[in-house]
Coordinates of C-alpha atoms in Angstrom, one line a residue:
X1 CA -1.8 -1.0 -4.0
X2 CA 0.4 0.3 -6.6
X3 CA 1.9 3.4 -8.2
X4 CA 3.8 3.5 -11.4
X5 CA 4.4 5.5 -14.6
X6 CA 3.7 4.7 -18.2
X7 CA 5.8 1.8 -19.5
X8 CA 7.6 4.1 -21.9
X9 CA 9.2 6.1 -19.1
X10 CA 12.7 4.6 -18.9
X11 CA 14.3 7.2 -16.7
X12 CA 13.1 8.8 -13.5
X13 CA 13.9 11.8 -11.3
X14 CA 14.4 11.5 -7.6
X15 CA 11.8 9.1 -6.1
X16 CA 9.2 10.2 -3.6
X17 CA 9.8 9.8 0.1
X18 CA 8.6 6.6 1.7
X19 CA 6.3 8.7 3.8
X20 CA 4.6 9.8 0.7
X21 CA 3.4 6.3 -0.1
X22 CA 0.7 4.8 2.1
X23 CA -0.5 2.1 -0.2
X24 CA -0.7 -1.4 1.1
X25 CA 0.4 -3.2 -2.0
X26 CA 2.7 -0.8 -3.9
X27 CA 5.2 -2.3 -6.3
X28 CA 8.8 -1.1 -6.1
X29 CA 8.4 0.6 -9.5
X30 CA 6.7 3.5 -7.8
X31 CA 10.0 4.6 -6.4
X32 CA 11.2 5.3 -10.0
X33 CA 8.0 6.9 -11.1
X34 CA 8.3 10.1 -13.1
X35 CA 5.4 12.5 -13.6
X36 CA 5.1 13.3 -17.2
X37 CA 4.4 16.9 -18.2
X38 CA 1.8 15.7 -20.7
X39 CA -0.7 13.0 -20.3
X40 CA -3.3 11.5 -22.6
X41 CA -7.0 12.1 -22.0
X42 CA -8.6 9.1 -20.5
X43 CA -12.1 7.8 -21.0
X44 CA -12.9 8.1 -17.2
X45 CA -12.2 11.3 -15.3
X46 CA -9.4 10.8 -12.8
X47 CA -11.7 11.7 -9.9
X48 CA -13.9 8.7 -10.8
X49 CA -10.9 6.4 -11.0
X50 CA -9.7 7.8 -7.7
X51 CA -13.0 6.9 -6.1
X52 CA -13.0 3.4 -7.6
X53 CA -9.5 2.9 -6.2
X54 CA -10.6 4.0 -2.8
X55 CA -13.5 1.5 -2.9
X56 CA -11.3 -1.4 -4.1
X57 CA -8.6 -0.9 -1.5
X58 CA -11.1 -0.2 1.2
X59 CA -13.0 -3.4 0.5
X60 CA -9.7 -5.4 0.4
X61 CA -9.8 -5.9 4.2
X62 CA -13.3 -7.3 4.0
X63 CA -12.2 -9.7 1.2
X64 CA -9.3 -10.9 3.5
X65 CA -11.8 -11.5 6.3
X66 CA -14.2 -13.5 4.2
X67 CA -11.3 -15.4 2.6
X68 CA -9.8 -16.5 5.9
X69 CA -13.1 -17.9 7.0
X70 CA -12.5 -20.9 4.7
X71 CA -8.8 -20.9 3.8
X72 CA -5.6 -20.6 5.7
X73 CA -4.0 -17.1 5.8
X74 CA -1.1 -18.2 3.6
X75 CA -3.5 -19.6 1.1
X76 CA -5.4 -16.4 0.9
X77 CA -2.2 -14.5 0.4
X78 CA -1.0 -16.9 -2.3
X79 CA -4.3 -16.7 -4.1
X80 CA -4.2 -12.9 -3.9
X81 CA -0.7 -12.7 -5.3
X82 CA -1.4 -15.3 -8.0
X83 CA -4.5 -13.6 -9.3
X84 CA -2.9 -10.2 -9.1
X85 CA 0.2 -11.4 -10.9
X86 CA -2.0 -12.9 -13.7
X87 CA -3.4 -9.4 -14.4
X88 CA 0.1 -7.8 -14.6
X89 CA 1.5 -10.6 -16.7
X90 CA -1.4 -10.1 -19.1
X91 CA -0.4 -6.4 -19.3
X92 CA 3.2 -7.3 -19.8
X93 CA 2.3 -9.6 -22.7
X94 CA 0.0 -7.0 -24.3
X95 CA 2.7 -4.3 -24.0
X96 CA 5.5 -6.7 -25.0
X97 CA 7.5 -5.5 -22.1
X98 CA 10.7 -7.4 -21.2
X99 CA 11.5 -8.5 -17.7
X100 CA 14.7 -7.2 -16.2
X101 CA 17.9 -9.0 -17.3
X102 CA 20.2 -7.9 -14.6
X103 CA 20.8 -10.4 -11.7
X104 CA 21.3 -7.4 -9.4
X105 CA 17.9 -6.0 -10.3
X106 CA 16.3 -9.4 -9.7
X107 CA 18.0 -9.6 -6.3
X108 CA 16.8 -6.2 -5.2
X109 CA 13.3 -6.9 -6.4
X110 CA 13.3 -10.1 -4.4
X111 CA 13.9 -8.1 -1.2
X112 CA 11.2 -5.5 -2.3
X113 CA 8.7 -8.3 -3.0
X114 CA 9.2 -9.6 0.5
X115 CA 8.7 -6.3 2.3
X116 CA 6.1 -4.8 0.0
X117 CA 4.0 -7.8 -0.8
X118 CA 4.7 -11.2 0.7
X119 CA 5.2 -10.1 4.3
X120 CA 2.5 -7.5 4.8
X121 CA -0.1 -9.4 2.8
X122 CA 0.6 -12.5 5.0
X123 CA 0.6 -10.5 8.3
X124 CA -2.8 -8.8 7.4
X125 CA -4.3 -12.2 6.6
X126 CA -3.1 -13.7 9.9
X127 CA -4.2 -10.6 11.8
X128 CA -7.7 -10.8 10.6
X129 CA -8.1 -14.2 12.2
X130 CA -8.4 -12.4 15.5
X131 CA -9.2 -8.8 14.8
X132 CA -12.0 -7.2 12.8
X133 CA -11.4 -5.9 9.3
X134 CA -12.2 -2.4 10.5
X135 CA -9.2 -2.4 12.9
X136 CA -6.9 -3.9 10.2
X137 CA -7.9 -1.1 7.8
X138 CA -7.2 1.5 10.5
X139 CA -3.8 0.0 11.3
X140 CA -2.9 0.2 7.6
X141 CA -3.4 4.0 7.8
X142 CA -0.4 4.2 10.2
X143 CA 2.0 3.3 7.4
X144 CA 2.8 6.9 6.5
X145 CA 3.6 7.5 10.2
X146 CA 6.1 4.6 10.2
X147 CA 7.5 5.8 6.9
X148 CA 8.1 9.3 8.2
X149 CA 9.7 8.0 11.4
X150 CA 12.0 5.6 9.5
X151 CA 12.9 8.1 6.7
X152 CA 14.1 10.6 9.3
X153 CA 16.6 8.0 10.5
X154 CA 17.5 6.2 7.3
X155 CA 17.4 9.0 4.7
X156 CA 19.6 12.0 5.4
X157 CA 17.7 14.2 2.9
X158 CA 14.5 14.0 5.0
X159 CA 15.0 16.6 7.7
X160 CA 12.9 16.6 10.8
X161 CA 10.7 19.6 11.2
X162 CA 8.3 20.7 13.9
X163 CA 5.4 19.9 11.7
X164 CA 6.6 16.4 11.0
X165 CA 7.4 15.6 14.6
X166 CA 4.0 17.0 15.7
X167 CA 2.4 14.8 13.1
X168 CA 4.2 11.7 14.3
X169 CA 3.2 12.4 17.9
X170 CA -0.4 13.0 17.0
X171 CA -0.6 9.9 14.8
X172 CA 0.7 7.6 17.4
X173 CA -1.6 9.1 19.9
X174 CA -4.4 8.2 17.5
X175 CA -3.1 4.6 17.4
X176 CA -3.2 4.4 21.2
X177 CA -6.8 5.8 21.1
X178 CA -7.9 3.2 18.6
X179 CA -6.4 0.4 20.8
X180 CA -8.0 1.9 24.0
X181 CA -4.7 2.3 25.9
X182 CA -6.4 3.8 28.9
X183 CA -8.3 0.5 29.3
X184 CA -5.2 -1.6 29.2
X185 CA -5.9 -2.5 25.5
X186 CA -8.9 -4.6 26.5
X187 CA -11.2 -5.7 23.8
X188 CA -8.4 -6.0 21.2
X189 CA -6.3 -9.0 20.5
X190 CA -2.7 -7.9 21.0
X191 CA -1.1 -10.5 18.7
X192 CA -3.4 -9.7 15.8
X193 CA -3.1 -6.0 16.3
X194 CA 0.7 -6.3 16.4
X195 CA 0.6 -8.2 13.2
X196 CA -1.5 -5.5 11.5
X197 CA 0.8 -2.8 12.7
X198 CA 3.8 -4.9 11.6
X199 CA 2.3 -5.1 8.1
X200 CA 2.0 -1.3 7.9
X201 CA 5.6 -1.0 9.1
X202 CA 6.8 -3.4 6.4
X203 CA 5.8 -1.1 3.6
X204 CA 8.1 1.9 4.5
X205 CA 11.0 -0.6 5.2
X206 CA 10.6 -1.8 1.7
X207 CA 10.3 1.7 0.3
X208 CA 13.5 2.8 1.9
X209 CA 15.3 -0.2 0.5
X210 CA 13.8 0.4 -2.9
X211 CA 14.8 4.1 -2.8
X212 CA 18.4 3.2 -2.0
X213 CA 18.7 0.4 -4.6
X214 CA 16.3 0.7 -7.5
X215 CA 15.8 4.4 -8.0
X216 CA 18.0 4.4 -11.1
X217 CA 16.6 1.3 -12.7
X218 CA 16.4 1.6 -16.5
X219 CA 13.6 -1.0 -16.9
X220 CA 10.0 0.0 -17.4
X221 CA 7.9 0.3 -14.4
X222 CA 5.5 -2.3 -15.7
X223 CA 8.4 -4.8 -16.0
X224 CA 9.7 -4.0 -12.5
X225 CA 6.2 -4.3 -11.0
X226 CA 5.4 -7.5 -12.8
X227 CA 8.7 -9.1 -11.8
X228 CA 8.2 -8.0 -8.2
X229 CA 4.8 -9.6 -8.1
X230 CA 6.1 -12.8 -9.7
X231 CA 8.8 -13.1 -7.0
X232 CA 6.3 -12.4 -4.2
X233 CA 4.0 -15.1 -5.6
X234 CA 6.9 -17.6 -5.7
X235 CA 8.0 -16.7 -2.1
X236 CA 4.5 -17.2 -0.6
X237 CA 3.9 -20.2 -2.8
X238 CA 6.9 -22.1 -1.4
X239 CA 6.0 -21.3 2.2
X240 CA 2.3 -22.2 1.6
X241 CA 3.3 -25.6 0.1
X242 CA 5.5 -26.3 3.1
X243 CA 3.2 -25.2 6.0
X244 CA -0.3 -25.8 4.7
X245 CA -2.3 -28.6 3.2
X246 CA -4.6 -28.4 0.2
X247 CA -8.2 -27.3 1.2
X248 CA -10.7 -30.1 1.5
X249 CA -13.3 -28.0 -0.2
X250 CA -13.5 -24.7 -2.0
X251 CA -16.5 -22.7 -0.7
X252 CA -17.7 -20.3 -3.4
X253 CA -18.0 -17.0 -1.4
X254 CA -14.5 -17.1 0.2
X255 CA -13.1 -18.2 -3.1
X256 CA -14.7 -15.2 -4.9
X257 CA -13.4 -13.0 -2.1
X258 CA -9.8 -14.2 -2.7
X259 CA -10.4 -13.8 -6.5
X260 CA -11.6 -10.2 -6.0
X261 CA -8.7 -9.5 -3.6
X262 CA -6.2 -10.5 -6.2
X263 CA -7.8 -9.3 -9.5
X264 CA -9.2 -6.1 -8.1
X265 CA -7.3 -5.2 -5.0
X266 CA -3.9 -6.1 -6.3
X267 CA -3.8 -6.3 -10.1
X268 CA -6.5 -3.9 -11.3
X269 CA -5.7 -1.5 -8.5
X270 CA -2.1 -1.3 -9.6
X271 CA -3.3 -0.3 -13.1
X272 CA -5.6 2.3 -11.7
X273 CA -3.0 4.0 -9.6
X274 CA -0.5 3.5 -12.4
X275 CA -2.6 5.9 -14.4
X276 CA -3.4 8.2 -11.6
X277 CA 0.2 8.9 -10.7
X278 CA 1.0 9.5 -14.4
X279 CA -2.0 12.0 -14.7
X280 CA -2.2 13.9 -11.5
X281 CA 1.1 13.0 -9.8
X282 CA 2.0 11.0 -6.7
X283 CA 1.0 13.6 -4.1
X284 CA -2.7 13.6 -5.2
X285 CA -2.7 9.8 -5.9
X286 CA -1.4 8.9 -2.4
X287 CA -4.4 10.7 -0.9
X288 CA -6.2 7.3 -1.3
X289 CA -4.5 6.3 1.9
X290 CA -6.9 8.6 3.9
X291 CA -10.1 7.2 2.4
X292 CA -9.2 3.5 2.7
X293 CA -9.8 3.2 6.5
X294 CA -13.1 5.0 6.2
X295 CA -14.4 2.6 3.6
X296 CA -12.9 -0.4 5.4
X297 CA -14.7 0.6 8.6
X298 CA -18.0 1.2 6.8
X299 CA -17.8 -2.1 4.9
X300 CA -16.9 -4.1 8.0
X301 CA -19.7 -2.7 10.1
X302 CA -22.4 -2.7 7.4
X303 CA -21.6 -6.1 5.7
X304 CA -19.9 -8.1 8.4
X305 CA -21.7 -6.8 11.4
X306 CA -18.5 -5.9 13.2
X307 CA -18.8 -3.9 16.4
X308 CA -17.5 -0.3 16.5
X309 CA -16.8 1.5 19.8
X310 CA -16.4 5.3 19.9
X311 CA -12.6 5.2 20.3
X312 CA -12.1 3.4 17.0
X313 CA -13.4 6.1 14.6
X314 CA -12.1 8.9 16.8
X315 CA -8.6 7.3 16.9
X316 CA -8.7 6.7 13.2
X317 CA -9.4 10.4 12.6
X318 CA -6.4 11.3 14.8
X319 CA -4.2 8.9 13.0
X320 CA -5.2 10.3 9.6
X321 CA -4.7 13.9 10.8
X322 CA -1.2 13.0 12.1
X323 CA -0.3 11.2 8.8
X324 CA -1.5 14.2 6.8
X325 CA 0.6 16.5 9.0
X326 CA 3.7 14.5 8.5
X327 CA 3.3 14.7 4.7
X328 CA 2.4 18.4 4.5
X329 CA 5.0 20.8 3.3
X330 CA 5.4 24.4 4.4
X331 CA 4.5 27.0 1.7
X332 CA 7.4 28.8 0.2
X333 CA 6.9 32.5 -0.3
X334 CA 8.6 34.3 -3.1
X335 CA 10.9 37.0 -1.7
X336 CA 10.1 40.6 -2.8
X337 CA 12.5 42.3 -5.2
X338 CA 14.3 45.2 -3.6
X339 CA 13.1 48.6 -4.9

């Protein structure tokens, strides 16, 4: 998932906090995203595009599950990145945007590509070998919680408040509820669940790194995002070639799932949120995070026949409430003028 600003925006104000970004495939360019004061009218209302983005990202976990039924997790991840990169490269060519020339920028984007794309995409693919897509989608919703916890430690400007601490506690209580901690975590695969939670943790780690290293980048956000995706594709491509063998066959349905995962869930979704952030700002755009687990759960149960116990939706609601609490800001009241 991705956030960015129009390609013409060469400079940016202070980036958003990592806890404000819960998207599972966000390019590093979002950390340098300005919110323009004026935006062009678009053919589709932003609310409709917001709903489409929620559906695309919500169904991504179903696409991963279907893809791993025929292909190795690394192959699913590589296909996802390759198809998504193809979409962004097409945009780069259409806009005649130049890739970064600085070796320093390429180095930082290499790290960002690993933590924001290559690692979490791979972990989710491996996790869904043993856990349902519904659980993977819910684990993804814990990303803002990890981000808030890490930013309090790593970013001095993010001060802990009672509201944020309460949100963290509530969110992780929700995670324990989803996993059924009172039953000894029975019914869930601990390795797969740990991988899914590790994937959600990887995003804020990448965000903090990006915020410290690329916030002042002068290149356009499209160029930064396209370069990051190219680097992530190369990283996963090398590992895939070393540790997997070519598939003996290419079943149509899993192949279409990987294609949809890349073209829609990675490339097209980036362009959607690219426009949403520019039009309505990152605060509204990041609300997608709270709808994704709902759609992922609905899709998994309705289309894949996955089982759903009571603690899963209840725990998911607690997680989302905690994540929302960590990202809320107290209202500032205007002091009265003295008589």
